[in-house]
mmCIF file of C-alpha atoms in Angstrom:
data_model
loop_
_atom_site.group_PDB
_atom_site.id
_atom_site.type_symbol
_atom_site.label_atom_id
_atom_site.label_comp_id
_atom_site.label_asym_id
_atom_site.label_seq_id
_atom_site.Cartn_x
_atom_site.Cartn_y
_atom_site.Cartn_z
ATOM 1 C CA MET A 1 -12.426 -19.007 -6.049
ATOM 2 C CA LYS A 2 -12.227 -16.466 -8.882
ATOM 3 C CA LYS A 3 -9.698 -14.333 -6.875
ATOM 4 C CA ARG A 4 -7.598 -17.700 -6.358
ATOM 5 C CA LEU A 5 -7.805 -18.467 -9.800
ATOM 6 C CA ILE A 6 -6.561 -14.769 -10.771
ATOM 7 C CA GLN A 7 -3.604 -15.117 -8.352
ATOM 8 C CA SER A 8 -2.660 -18.133 -9.965
ATOM 9 C CA LEU A 9 -2.913 -16.747 -13.538
ATOM 10 C CA VAL A 10 -0.721 -13.578 -12.615
ATOM 11 C CA VAL A 11 1.813 -15.191 -10.720
ATOM 12 C CA GLY A 12 4.370 -14.526 -13.815
ATOM 13 C CA GLY A 13 3.512 -10.809 -13.772
ATOM 14 C CA SER A 14 5.513 -9.414 -10.731
ATOM 15 C CA LEU A 15 3.611 -5.878 -10.778
ATOM 16 C CA ALA A 16 0.364 -7.994 -10.375
ATOM 17 C CA MET A 17 1.854 -9.962 -7.377
ATOM 18 C CA LEU A 18 2.276 -7.109 -5.087
ATOM 19 C CA LEU A 19 -1.324 -6.746 -5.019
ATOM 20 C CA PHE A 20 -2.139 -9.970 -3.254
ATOM 21 C CA VAL A 21 -0.304 -8.990 -0.001
ATOM 22 C CA GLY A 22 -2.466 -10.201 3.154
ATOM 23 C CA GLY A 23 -5.891 -10.603 0.911
ATOM 24 C CA ALA A 24 -8.323 -7.667 0.347
ATOM 25 C CA ARG A 25 -10.582 -6.532 2.996
ATOM 26 C CA THR A 26 -13.875 -4.703 2.272
ATOM 27 C CA ALA A 27 -13.846 -1.104 3.506
ATOM 28 C CA ALA A 28 -15.759 -1.820 6.505
ATOM 29 C CA GLU A 29 -13.190 -4.122 7.543
ATOM 30 C CA ASN A 30 -10.039 -1.886 6.332
ATOM 31 C CA PRO A 31 -7.946 -1.180 9.638
ATOM 32 C CA HIS A 32 -6.228 1.320 7.818
ATOM 33 C CA GLU A 33 -9.703 3.239 7.559
ATOM 34 C CA ILE A 34 -9.652 5.744 10.688
ATOM 35 C CA SER A 35 -12.259 8.305 11.766
ATOM 36 C CA ARG A 36 -13.186 10.167 14.866
ATOM 37 C CA GLN A 37 -15.486 7.098 15.461
ATOM 38 C CA THR A 38 -13.181 4.511 15.334
ATOM 39 C CA PRO A 39 -11.694 3.242 18.582
ATOM 40 C CA GLN A 40 -8.204 4.477 19.207
ATOM 41 C CA SER A 41 -7.118 1.221 21.239
ATOM 42 C CA GLY A 42 -5.369 -0.092 18.567
ATOM 43 C CA CYS A 43 -3.295 2.928 17.630
ATOM 44 C CA GLY A 44 -0.366 2.075 20.020
ATOM 45 C CA GLU A 45 0.403 -1.291 18.062
ATOM 46 C CA CYS A 46 1.685 1.082 15.208
ATOM 47 C CA HIS A 47 2.404 4.594 16.654
ATOM 48 C CA ASN A 48 4.402 5.949 19.765
ATOM 49 C CA THR A 49 1.343 8.391 20.571
ATOM 50 C CA ALA A 50 -2.301 8.638 19.277
ATOM 51 C CA ALA A 51 -3.189 10.822 16.312
ATOM 52 C CA ASP A 52 -4.929 13.763 16.631
ATOM 53 C CA ILE A 53 -8.099 13.460 14.232
ATOM 54 C CA LYS A 54 -9.557 16.870 13.540
ATOM 55 C CA ASP A 55 -12.871 16.013 11.776
ATOM 56 C CA ASP A 56 -14.984 13.319 11.276
ATOM 57 C CA GLY A 57 -14.171 12.527 7.999
ATOM 58 C CA ILE A 58 -11.524 9.628 7.040
ATOM 59 C CA LEU A 59 -7.956 10.241 8.169
ATOM 60 C CA THR A 60 -5.733 9.862 5.180
ATOM 61 C CA THR A 61 -2.141 10.308 5.212
ATOM 62 C CA LYS A 62 -1.507 9.743 1.196
ATOM 63 C CA ASN A 63 0.387 13.347 0.984
ATOM 64 C CA HIS A 64 1.989 13.599 4.294
ATOM 65 C CA THR A 65 5.385 13.636 5.269
ATOM 66 C CA VAL A 66 6.581 10.362 6.831
ATOM 67 C CA ASP A 67 7.730 10.632 10.486
ATOM 68 C CA LEU A 68 9.647 7.499 11.308
ATOM 69 C CA ALA A 69 9.748 8.795 14.859
ATOM 70 C CA ALA A 70 5.987 8.242 15.272
ATOM 71 C CA PHE A 71 5.751 4.819 14.865
ATOM 72 C CA ALA A 72 6.322 2.216 17.492
ATOM 73 C CA LYS A 73 8.368 -0.231 14.803
ATOM 74 C CA ASP A 74 10.005 0.357 11.635
ATOM 75 C CA GLY A 75 8.209 0.237 8.393
ATOM 76 C CA VAL A 76 8.619 -3.475 7.734
ATOM 77 C CA ALA A 77 8.058 -5.020 11.248
ATOM 78 C CA MET A 78 4.933 -2.917 11.556
ATOM 79 C CA CYS A 79 3.369 -4.132 8.171
ATOM 80 C CA SER A 80 4.443 -7.704 9.070
ATOM 81 C CA SER A 81 2.557 -7.664 11.995
ATOM 82 C CA CYS A 82 -0.478 -8.158 9.743
ATOM 83 C CA HIS A 83 0.595 -8.635 6.131
ATOM 84 C CA ASN A 84 2.646 -11.679 4.855
ATOM 85 C CA PRO A 85 6.238 -10.256 4.765
ATOM 86 C CA ASN A 86 7.109 -12.882 2.353
ATOM 87 C CA GLN A 87 4.544 -11.978 -0.306
ATOM 88 C CA GLY A 88 4.873 -8.778 -2.657
ATOM 89 C CA HIS A 89 7.884 -6.550 -3.255
ATOM 90 C CA LYS A 90 11.074 -7.339 -1.146
ATOM 91 C CA VAL A 91 11.462 -4.843 1.488
ATOM 92 C CA GLY A 92 14.774 -3.898 3.434
ATOM 93 C CA LEU A 93 16.866 -3.339 0.117
ATOM 94 C CA ASN A 94 19.314 -0.558 0.251
ATOM 95 C CA ILE A 95 18.447 2.174 -2.262
ATOM 96 C CA ASP A 96 21.634 3.751 -3.797
ATOM 97 C CA PHE A 97 20.213 6.057 -6.066
ATOM 98 C CA PRO A 98 18.028 9.169 -5.638
ATOM 99 C CA VAL A 99 14.110 8.412 -4.985
ATOM 100 C CA PRO A 100 11.730 11.266 -4.934
ATOM 101 C CA ALA A 101 10.529 12.689 -1.569
ATOM 102 C CA ASP A 102 7.086 11.407 -1.670
ATOM 103 C CA LEU A 103 8.813 7.736 -1.582
ATOM 104 C CA PRO A 104 10.336 7.844 1.631
ATOM 105 C CA LEU A 105 13.397 5.500 2.717
ATOM 106 C CA ASN A 106 14.354 4.775 6.344
ATOM 107 C CA GLU A 107 17.282 6.244 7.886
ATOM 108 C CA GLU A 108 19.588 3.692 6.276
ATOM 109 C CA HIS A 109 18.224 4.512 3.168
ATOM 110 C CA ASP A 110 16.388 1.319 2.870
ATOM 111 C CA MET A 111 13.174 0.494 1.142
ATOM 112 C CA THR A 112 10.308 -0.228 3.549
ATOM 113 C CA CYS A 113 6.658 -0.848 3.243
ATOM 114 C CA LEU A 114 6.015 2.532 3.846
ATOM 115 C CA THR A 115 8.325 3.821 0.647
ATOM 116 C CA CYS A 116 5.395 2.950 -1.397
ATOM 117 C CA HIS A 117 2.312 2.673 0.425
ATOM 118 C CA TYR A 118 0.688 5.165 2.647
ATOM 119 C CA THR A 119 -1.112 3.807 6.177
ATOM 120 C CA HIS A 120 -4.271 5.477 6.236
ATOM 121 C CA GLY A 121 -7.248 6.008 4.176
ATOM 122 C CA ARG A 122 -9.621 3.773 2.072
ATOM 123 C CA LEU A 123 -9.015 1.037 0.092
ATOM 124 C CA ASP A 124 -11.385 1.835 -2.618
ATOM 125 C CA SER A 125 -10.866 4.244 -5.507
ATOM 126 C CA ASP A 126 -12.460 5.998 -8.564
ATOM 127 C CA ARG A 127 -9.768 4.555 -10.380
ATOM 128 C CA PRO A 128 -7.389 1.731 -10.349
ATOM 129 C CA GLN A 129 -4.235 2.251 -8.800
ATOM 130 C CA ALA A 130 -2.771 -1.035 -8.891
ATOM 131 C CA SER A 131 -1.545 -2.441 -12.296
ATOM 132 C CA HIS A 132 -3.920 -4.930 -13.598
ATOM 133 C CA SER A 133 -3.353 -7.538 -16.246
ATOM 134 C CA PHE A 134 -5.899 -8.420 -18.990
ATOM 135 C CA ILE A 135 -7.168 -11.307 -16.930
ATOM 136 C CA ASP A 136 -8.272 -9.064 -14.249
ATOM 137 C CA LYS A 137 -10.066 -6.856 -16.823
ATOM 138 C CA LEU A 138 -11.769 -9.754 -18.405
ATOM 139 C CA MET A 139 -12.989 -11.095 -14.879
ATOM 140 C CA ASN A 140 -13.595 -7.569 -13.732
ATOM 141 C CA ALA A 141 -11.468 -8.327 -10.780
ATOM 142 C CA GLU A 142 -12.239 -6.816 -7.181
ATOM 143 C CA ARG A 143 -8.910 -5.376 -7.272
ATOM 144 C CA LEU A 144 -9.292 -3.024 -10.121
ATOM 145 C CA LYS A 145 -11.816 -0.827 -7.896
ATOM 146 C CA LYS A 146 -8.806 -0.563 -4.951
ATOM 147 C CA SER A 147 -6.413 1.924 -4.356
ATOM 148 C CA PHE A 148 -4.005 -0.329 -2.206
ATOM 149 C CA LEU A 149 -3.026 2.871 -0.392
ATOM 150 C CA LEU A 150 -0.132 3.301 -3.086
ATOM 151 C CA ARG A 151 1.488 6.779 -2.833
ATOM 152 C CA ARG A 152 1.166 7.151 -6.508
ATOM 153 C CA ASN A 153 -1.020 5.899 -9.298
ATOM 154 C CA ASN A 154 0.309 2.701 -10.785
ATOM 155 C CA SER A 155 -2.395 1.882 -13.466
ATOM 156 C CA ASP A 156 0.016 1.481 -15.871
ATOM 157 C CA GLY A 157 3.200 0.885 -13.867
ATOM 158 C CA GLU A 158 4.126 4.612 -13.351
ATOM 159 C CA LEU A 159 4.981 3.766 -9.434
ATOM 160 C CA CYS A 160 6.918 0.638 -10.448
ATOM 161 C CA LEU A 161 8.874 2.647 -13.123
ATOM 162 C CA THR A 162 10.178 5.036 -10.450
ATOM 163 C CA CYS A 163 12.844 2.694 -9.787
ATOM 164 C CA HIS A 164 12.432 0.208 -12.237
ATOM 165 C CA ASN A 165 13.274 2.126 -15.086
ATOM 166 C CA VAL A 166 13.288 0.135 -18.164
ATOM 167 C CA ASN A 167 16.250 2.121 -19.491
#
């Protein structure tokens, strides 16, 4: 109920709306959290080949270069198989300006989900990665502790301002 109230209160804030794609999960339910102990049977839904997990720690892809050839689907279709594609930031937009290398575009220079999000890691974070509103702080919203697998910190809109420059 609290989450629904917050969702409806922040509908006007586009940065805040980016955060409710597909609903939040606990770390135990996070399909993006992969380790050597995780069954590898579902990897083929997104990947052409199984990942080589080198240790028992959690696999994180935050600072890895995106190899689009490694995916079985494009960066929108892959994510849309679990997440609602009609919520959050619009994807498939052709970007006609230079973007930093850590925010990858597809071969057609289009923005995909993978532009701002990495695919594997924990959802919990020591510090908020996502932009948050006064209402979130007031309600101590659960999402204040989430990383949302964002490629860059966004606690003050830094990630968004990479493309949405106010100047």
